[in-house]
Coordinates of C-alpha atoms and ligand atoms in Angstrom, one line a residue:
M1 CA 13.6 14.5 15.4
S2 CA 10.7 12.1 14.5
A3 CA 7.2 13.4 13.9
L4 CA 5.5 10.2 14.9
A5 CA 6.9 7.1 16.5
L6 CA 5.3 3.9 17.6
E7 CA 7.7 1.9 19.8
H8 CA 7.1 -1.8 20.5
V9 CA 3.3 -1.3 20.3
S10 CA 1.2 -4.4 21.0
H11 CA -2.5 -4.5 21.2
A12 CA -4.9 -7.4 21.9
F13 CA -8.6 -7.9 21.8
G14 CA -9.3 -10.7 24.2
G15 CA -7.0 -13.5 23.2
L16 CA -6.3 -12.1 19.8
L17 CA -3.1 -10.2 19.3
A18 CA -4.1 -7.6 16.7
V19 CA -0.8 -5.7 16.7
D20 CA 2.4 -7.5 17.7
D21 CA 5.4 -5.5 18.7
L22 CA 5.1 -2.8 16.0
S23 CA 7.9 -0.2 15.9
L24 CA 7.7 2.6 13.2
T25 CA 9.2 6.1 13.0
L26 CA 8.0 8.8 10.6
A27 CA 10.2 11.7 9.7
R28 CA 8.6 15.1 9.4
G29 CA 6.7 15.5 6.1
E30 CA 7.0 11.8 5.3
V31 CA 4.0 9.8 4.0
V32 CA 4.1 6.2 5.3
C33 CA 1.5 3.6 4.4
L34 CA 0.5 0.7 6.6
L35 CA -0.3 -2.0 4.0
G36 CA -1.5 -5.5 4.5
P37 CA -4.4 -7.9 4.0
S38 CA -7.7 -7.5 5.9
G39 CA -7.4 -8.1 9.6
C40 CA -3.6 -7.7 9.8
G41 CA -3.9 -4.9 12.4
K42 CA -3.4 -1.8 10.3
T43 CA -6.5 0.1 11.7
T44 CA -5.8 -1.0 15.2
A45 CA -2.2 0.4 14.9
L46 CA -3.6 3.7 13.5
R47 CA -6.2 3.9 16.3
V48 CA -3.6 3.4 18.9
A49 CA -1.5 6.2 17.4
A50 CA -4.6 8.5 17.4
G51 CA -5.6 7.6 21.0
L52 CA -8.9 6.1 19.9
E53 CA -7.7 2.8 21.4
P54 CA -6.1 3.0 24.8
L55 CA -2.4 1.9 24.6
Q56 CA -1.8 -1.5 26.1
Q57 CA 1.9 -1.9 25.5
G58 CA 4.8 0.2 24.1
R59 CA 4.9 4.0 23.5
V60 CA 3.5 6.5 21.1
L61 CA 5.5 9.7 20.5
I62 CA 4.5 12.8 18.5
D63 CA 7.3 15.3 17.9
D64 CA 9.3 13.3 20.4
E65 CA 6.7 13.9 23.1
V66 CA 5.3 10.8 24.7
V67 CA 1.6 11.0 24.1
A68 CA 0.9 7.4 25.2
G69 CA 3.0 5.2 27.4
E70 CA 4.9 5.5 30.7
G71 CA 1.6 5.8 32.4
R72 CA 0.5 8.7 30.2
E73 CA -2.5 8.7 27.8
K74 CA -3.3 11.9 26.1
P75 CA -6.8 12.0 24.6
P76 CA -7.1 12.2 20.8
E77 CA -8.1 15.9 20.8
D78 CA -4.9 16.8 22.6
R79 CA -2.5 14.9 20.3
S80 CA -2.7 17.3 17.4
V81 CA -3.6 14.6 15.0
G82 CA -5.9 15.0 11.9
L83 CA -8.1 12.0 11.2
V84 CA -9.7 11.0 7.9
F85 CA -11.7 7.8 7.6
Q86 CA -13.4 6.1 4.7
D87 CA -16.8 7.6 5.6
Y88 CA -16.2 11.3 5.2
A89 CA -18.5 11.9 8.2
L90 CA -19.2 15.6 7.5
F91 CA -21.9 17.1 9.6
P92 CA -25.0 17.3 7.3
H93 CA -26.5 20.3 9.1
L94 CA -23.4 22.5 8.7
T95 CA -22.1 24.2 5.6
I96 CA -18.8 23.2 4.1
A97 CA -17.1 26.2 5.7
E98 CA -18.8 25.4 9.1
N99 CA -17.6 21.8 8.8
V100 CA -14.0 22.9 8.3
A101 CA -14.3 25.5 11.1
F102 CA -15.5 22.9 13.5
G103 CA -12.1 22.0 14.9
L104 CA -11.0 25.7 15.1
R105 CA -13.2 26.9 17.9
R106 CA -10.1 28.0 19.9
L107 CA -9.2 30.6 17.2
S108 CA -10.5 34.1 16.9
G109 CA -13.2 34.8 14.2
A110 CA -10.9 36.4 11.7
E111 CA -8.2 33.8 12.1
R112 CA -10.7 31.0 11.9
R113 CA -12.2 32.4 8.6
Q114 CA -8.7 32.7 7.1
R115 CA -7.8 29.1 8.1
V116 CA -11.1 27.8 6.6
A117 CA -10.4 29.7 3.4
D118 CA -6.8 28.5 3.2
A119 CA -7.8 24.8 3.8
L120 CA -10.6 24.8 1.3
D121 CA -8.3 26.5 -1.2
L122 CA -5.7 23.8 -0.6
V123 CA -8.1 21.1 -1.6
G124 CA -9.7 23.1 -4.5
M125 CA -13.1 23.5 -2.7
A126 CA -13.1 27.2 -2.1
G127 CA -16.1 27.7 -4.3
S128 CA -18.2 25.4 -2.1
A129 CA -17.8 27.1 1.2
G130 CA -21.5 28.0 1.6
V131 CA -23.1 24.8 0.5
Y132 CA -24.3 21.7 2.5
P133 CA -22.5 18.3 2.2
H134 CA -25.4 16.5 0.5
T135 CA -25.0 18.8 -2.6
L136 CA -21.4 17.5 -3.1
S137 CA -20.1 14.4 -4.8
G138 CA -18.3 11.7 -2.7
G139 CA -14.9 12.9 -4.0
Q140 CA -15.7 16.5 -3.1
Q141 CA -16.9 15.5 0.3
Q142 CA -13.7 13.5 0.9
R143 CA -11.7 16.6 -0.1
V144 CA -13.6 18.6 2.4
A145 CA -12.9 15.9 5.1
L146 CA -9.2 16.3 4.3
A147 CA -9.5 20.1 4.6
R148 CA -11.3 19.8 7.9
A149 CA -8.5 17.5 9.2
L150 CA -5.8 19.8 7.9
A151 CA -7.3 23.1 9.0
P152 CA -6.1 22.9 12.7
R153 CA -2.5 22.3 11.3
P154 CA -2.1 18.9 13.0
R155 CA 1.4 17.6 13.7
V156 CA 0.4 14.3 12.1
M157 CA -2.4 13.2 9.8
L158 CA -3.8 9.7 10.2
L159 CA -5.8 8.4 7.2
D160 CA -7.7 5.1 7.3
E161 CA -8.6 3.8 3.8
P162 CA -9.6 7.4 2.9
F163 CA -10.4 6.6 -0.8
S164 CA -12.1 3.2 -0.5
N165 CA -15.7 4.6 -0.8
L166 CA -14.9 6.3 -4.1
D167 CA -15.3 4.7 -7.5
A168 CA -12.2 3.9 -9.4
R169 CA -11.9 7.0 -11.5
L170 CA -12.7 9.4 -8.7
R171 CA -10.4 7.5 -6.3
Q172 CA -7.4 8.1 -8.7
Q173 CA -8.2 11.8 -8.9
V174 CA -8.8 12.3 -5.1
R175 CA -5.7 10.4 -4.1
D176 CA -3.6 12.4 -6.6
D177 CA -5.0 15.6 -5.1
T178 CA -4.5 14.3 -1.6
L179 CA -0.8 13.4 -2.2
H180 CA -0.1 16.8 -3.5
V181 CA -1.9 18.6 -0.7
L182 CA 0.0 16.5 1.9
K183 CA 3.3 17.1 0.3
Q184 CA 2.6 20.8 -0.4
S185 CA 1.7 21.4 3.3
G186 CA 4.6 19.2 4.5
T187 CA 2.2 17.1 6.6
T188 CA 3.5 14.0 8.2
T189 CA 1.0 11.2 7.3
L190 CA 0.4 7.6 8.3
M191 CA -2.2 6.1 6.0
V192 CA -3.8 2.7 6.2
T193 CA -4.6 0.8 2.9
H194 CA -5.0 -2.8 1.8
D195 CA -4.3 -1.8 -1.8
P196 CA -0.6 -2.2 -2.8
E197 CA -0.9 0.1 -5.8
E198 CA -2.4 2.8 -3.7
A199 CA 0.4 2.4 -1.1
M200 CA 3.0 2.6 -3.9
F201 CA 1.2 5.7 -5.3
M202 CA 1.0 7.5 -1.9
A203 CA 3.9 6.4 0.2
D204 CA 7.5 7.5 0.7
R205 CA 7.8 4.3 2.7
I206 CA 5.5 1.3 3.1
A207 CA 5.2 -0.8 6.3
L208 CA 3.9 -4.1 5.1
M209 CA 2.0 -6.0 7.8
R210 CA 0.8 -9.5 8.2
A211 CA -1.0 -11.1 11.2
G212 CA -0.2 -8.1 13.5
R213 CA 3.5 -8.0 12.7
M214 CA 5.5 -5.7 10.4
V215 CA 7.0 -7.9 7.7
Q216 CA 9.0 -5.3 5.9
L217 CA 9.5 -1.5 5.9
G218 CA 11.0 0.4 3.0
T219 CA 10.5 2.4 -0.1
P220 CA 8.0 1.1 -2.6
A221 CA 11.1 0.2 -4.8
N222 CA 12.7 -1.7 -1.8
L223 CA 9.6 -3.8 -1.3
Y224 CA 9.1 -4.5 -4.9
Y225 CA 12.6 -5.4 -5.9
Q226 CA 13.9 -6.7 -2.5
P227 CA 11.0 -8.5 -0.9
V228 CA 12.0 -10.3 2.3
D229 CA 9.8 -13.3 1.8
A230 CA 7.3 -14.9 -0.5
F231 CA 4.4 -13.0 1.1
A232 CA 6.1 -9.7 0.5
A233 CA 7.0 -10.7 -3.1
S234 CA 3.5 -11.8 -3.9
F235 CA 1.6 -9.0 -2.2
F236 CA 2.3 -6.5 -5.0
G237 CA 0.5 -8.3 -7.7
E238 CA 0.2 -11.6 -9.4
I239 CA 3.3 -13.7 -9.5
N240 CA 4.5 -17.0 -11.2
Y241 CA 5.3 -19.7 -8.6
L242 CA 7.8 -22.6 -9.1
E243 CA 9.5 -25.0 -6.8
G244 CA 13.0 -26.3 -7.1
I245 CA 16.2 -27.6 -5.3
V246 CA 19.4 -25.6 -4.8
E247 CA 22.2 -27.1 -6.8
A248 CA 25.6 -25.5 -7.2
G249 CA 24.2 -22.3 -5.7
E250 CA 21.4 -22.0 -8.3
V251 CA 17.9 -23.2 -8.9
A252 CA 16.9 -24.4 -12.3
T253 CA 13.7 -23.0 -13.8
P254 CA 12.3 -23.4 -17.3
F255 CA 13.5 -19.9 -18.0
G256 CA 17.1 -20.3 -16.9
A257 CA 18.9 -20.7 -13.5
V258 CA 18.3 -18.3 -10.7
A259 CA 21.0 -17.6 -8.0
A260 CA 20.0 -19.1 -4.7
G261 CA 21.9 -16.6 -2.5
K262 CA 23.0 -18.2 0.7
L263 CA 20.4 -21.0 0.8
P264 CA 21.9 -24.4 1.6
E265 CA 22.9 -26.8 -1.1
G266 CA 20.1 -29.4 -1.8
S267 CA 17.4 -27.4 0.1
P268 CA 13.9 -27.2 -1.3
V269 CA 13.0 -23.7 -2.4
Q270 CA 10.2 -21.7 -3.9
V271 CA 11.0 -19.4 -6.9
L272 CA 8.7 -16.4 -7.5
I273 CA 8.9 -14.6 -10.8
R274 CA 7.1 -11.4 -11.7
P275 CA 5.2 -11.6 -15.0
E276 CA 7.1 -8.7 -16.3
A277 CA 10.4 -10.5 -15.7
L278 CA 9.6 -12.9 -18.7
H279 CA 10.9 -11.1 -21.8
L280 CA 9.6 -12.8 -24.9
T281 CA 10.9 -13.0 -28.5
P282 CA 9.2 -14.9 -31.3
V283 CA 11.1 -17.9 -32.6
D284 CA 11.4 -17.7 -36.4
D285 CA 12.4 -21.1 -37.4
G286 CA 9.7 -23.1 -35.6
C287 CA 10.9 -26.3 -33.9
P288 CA 13.4 -27.4 -32.8
V289 CA 13.3 -24.5 -30.5
P290 CA 16.1 -22.9 -28.4
P291 CA 16.3 -23.6 -24.7
H292 CA 13.8 -21.9 -22.4
S293 CA 11.1 -21.7 -25.0
V294 CA 7.4 -21.4 -24.4
A295 CA 4.2 -21.8 -26.4
V296 CA 1.5 -19.2 -26.3
M297 CA -1.8 -20.4 -24.8
A298 CA -3.6 -17.1 -25.0
A299 CA -2.8 -13.4 -25.3
R300 CA -4.9 -10.5 -24.2
L301 CA -4.5 -6.7 -24.3
M302 CA -5.1 -5.4 -20.8
G303 CA -4.7 -1.7 -21.6
R304 CA -1.1 -0.5 -21.0
T305 CA 0.2 -4.0 -21.0
S306 CA -0.5 -7.3 -22.7
L307 CA -0.9 -10.5 -20.7
V308 CA 0.4 -13.6 -22.4
H309 CA -0.4 -17.1 -21.0
L310 CA 2.5 -19.5 -21.6
R311 CA 3.2 -23.2 -21.5
S312 CA 6.8 -24.2 -21.0
L313 CA 8.1 -26.5 -23.6
E314 CA 10.5 -27.9 -21.0
L315 CA 7.8 -29.1 -18.6
P316 CA 5.4 -32.0 -19.1
D317 CA 1.9 -31.4 -20.4
G318 CA -0.5 -30.4 -17.6
A319 CA 2.2 -28.5 -15.6
P320 CA 1.1 -25.1 -14.3
H321 CA 1.2 -22.4 -16.9
F322 CA 2.9 -19.0 -16.6
H323 CA 1.9 -15.4 -17.2
A324 CA 4.1 -12.8 -18.9
R325 CA 3.3 -9.1 -18.9
V326 CA 4.6 -7.1 -21.9
P327 CA 4.3 -3.3 -22.2
G328 CA 1.9 -2.1 -24.9
R329 CA 0.3 -4.4 -27.5
F330 CA 1.9 -7.8 -27.9
L331 CA -0.6 -10.4 -29.0
P332 CA 1.2 -13.4 -30.5
P333 CA -1.1 -16.1 -31.9
E334 CA -1.9 -19.2 -30.0
K335 CA 0.6 -22.0 -30.2
Q336 CA 3.4 -19.7 -31.4
C337 CA 6.8 -20.5 -29.9
L338 CA 8.6 -17.8 -28.0
A339 CA 12.0 -17.6 -26.5
V340 CA 12.1 -16.3 -22.9
A341 CA 14.9 -14.2 -21.4
L342 CA 14.5 -13.9 -17.6
D343 CA 15.1 -10.6 -15.8
R344 CA 16.7 -12.1 -12.7
A345 CA 16.2 -8.9 -10.7
Q346 CA 12.5 -9.8 -10.6
A347 CA 12.9 -13.5 -9.7
F348 CA 13.1 -14.3 -6.0
V349 CA 14.1 -17.5 -4.2
F350 CA 13.0 -18.3 -0.7
P351 CA 13.1 -21.5 1.4
R352 CA 10.1 -23.6 0.7
N353 CA 9.1 -23.9 4.3
S354 CA 9.2 -20.2 4.9
G355 CA 5.5 -19.5 4.2
K356 CA 3.5 -19.6 1.1
A357 CA 3.2 -16.8 -1.3
D358 CA -0.5 -16.3 -0.9
G359 CA -0.5 -15.4 2.7
Ligands
ATP1 P1 -9.3 -4.2 7.7 O1 -8.5 -3.7 6.5 O2 -10.2 -5.3 7.3 O3 -9.9 -3.1 8.4 P2 -7.0 -4.2 9.5 O4 -5.7 -4.7 9.0 O5 -7.2 -2.8 9.6 O6 -8.2 -4.9 8.7 P3 -7.8 -4.4 12.2 O7 -9.1 -3.7 11.9 O8 -6.8 -3.6 12.9 O9 -7.2 -4.9 10.9 O10 -8.1 -5.7 13.0 C1 -7.1 -6.6 13.4 C2 -7.8 -7.8 14.1 O11 -8.4 -7.3 15.3 C3 -8.9 -8.4 13.4 O12 -8.9 -9.8 13.6 C4 -10.1 -7.8 13.9 O13 -11.2 -8.7 13.8 C5 -9.7 -7.6 15.4 N1 -10.4 -6.4 16.0 C6 -10.3 -5.2 15.5 N2 -11.1 -4.3 16.3 C7 -11.6 -5.1 17.3 C8 -12.5 -4.9 18.4 N3 -12.9 -3.6 18.7 N4 -12.9 -5.9 19.1 C9 -12.4 -7.2 18.9 N5 -11.6 -7.5 17.8 C10 -11.2 -6.5 17.0

C-alpha cells in the first residue's frame, strides 16, 4: 500500500506546463524530496498533492484513496496532510500551545492538551508552550510549525523549502531535528527543496525534476553514482567537463580512457568527472612526467576538503583547467607536477547532443 501517489499529474498555468506527467509513489514512512532548479514545478506538484491547486490532469491518492481525480477533489483540510512552508506562519496572537492546538478542534480538551504536549515534546519545544511566537528564534518557530503540522497525525507531511529562511548553522540543526522527528514518528513526507545537499541529507529517495518533468528517481546514492544524464550528474555539485569521441568503446581523457558504454563508435560525447574522482600523487623526479600528469595552478583548504586547480600537461596551454577535491589538507605548491589516477565510478559519459550539464 502506498501512502501518497501522484499518477500522471500535469498542471499548466495558461500556456506554461509547470508539471508534465509526474508519477511518484511514496511508501509509508518514506521521506522523498522533490529536487530541482527554480521554476521546475516542485511547488506546483506539492500544491496539487495538498489540494491547494485544483487537479487538472492525473490522480492523487493518499493511503490508496483517490483524493483528487476521477471527478473528485477533496479540500486540503479533508486530506489529512500536514503542511509546512518556508514562512512558519504561526499565529502571532496565540501562544505556542494554542498554535499547535489550532488544528485539533475536533478533539476533546484533555485529548487536545495531550496531543499538544506530545507534539511539542517531539520537537523539543515543550518548555515554550505558554509563550508567544515573537519571543522565539526562527529555528524555534520552524520547529513549532512542524509540531503544529504533526499534531493532527496527518497521513502525509508536505514540506516546501521548510528550512530556507534559516541561517546556515540553524538550518543544519533544524533539518537534523526534523529528519529525526519525521523518522521517529514514521511520517510519510514529500519535501520540496532546490538544494541537492539538503535533499541528500533528508531523503530516502530523491525525485529530480527539470522543466516540469521528473528526470530521475532514486536513492541519493543512485542519483550521485548513476546519473541518467549530464543535468543529473552536474546538479549535485561542481563537475569537470570534457568533450571527446568514442573510439574502440572508450573516450580518451587527459586522465585516462573512460568506457563509453553502448554509445556508438565515432559519436561525439561529453565526459563529466567529479572533482573527487581525480586522485593525486606528487611526482618525485620532476619532468619528464608519467602519462596523465597535471601541474598545480592553485590549492586552497576549503575545510573538510582541499580544492586543487590543475592544468593538464597533455592539453595545450589555454585549455580549460580542472578541479580536484581531496579529503583533508592537501596543499601542493603551485607548478608542482602530480600524477592523476581517475576513479572511473565518478566519470560519466553522455551523448554530446543530450543536453548540457548546466541545465
Ligand atoms: P521555486 O523553487 O522557484 O519555487 P518550483 O520548482 O517550486 O520553483 P513552481 O513554483 O512550481 O516551481 O513553478 C513552476 C512554474 O510555474 C514557474 O515557471 C512559475 O513561474 C509558474 N507558476 C507557478 N505558480 C504560478 C501561478 N500561480 N500562476 C502562473 N504561473 C505560475
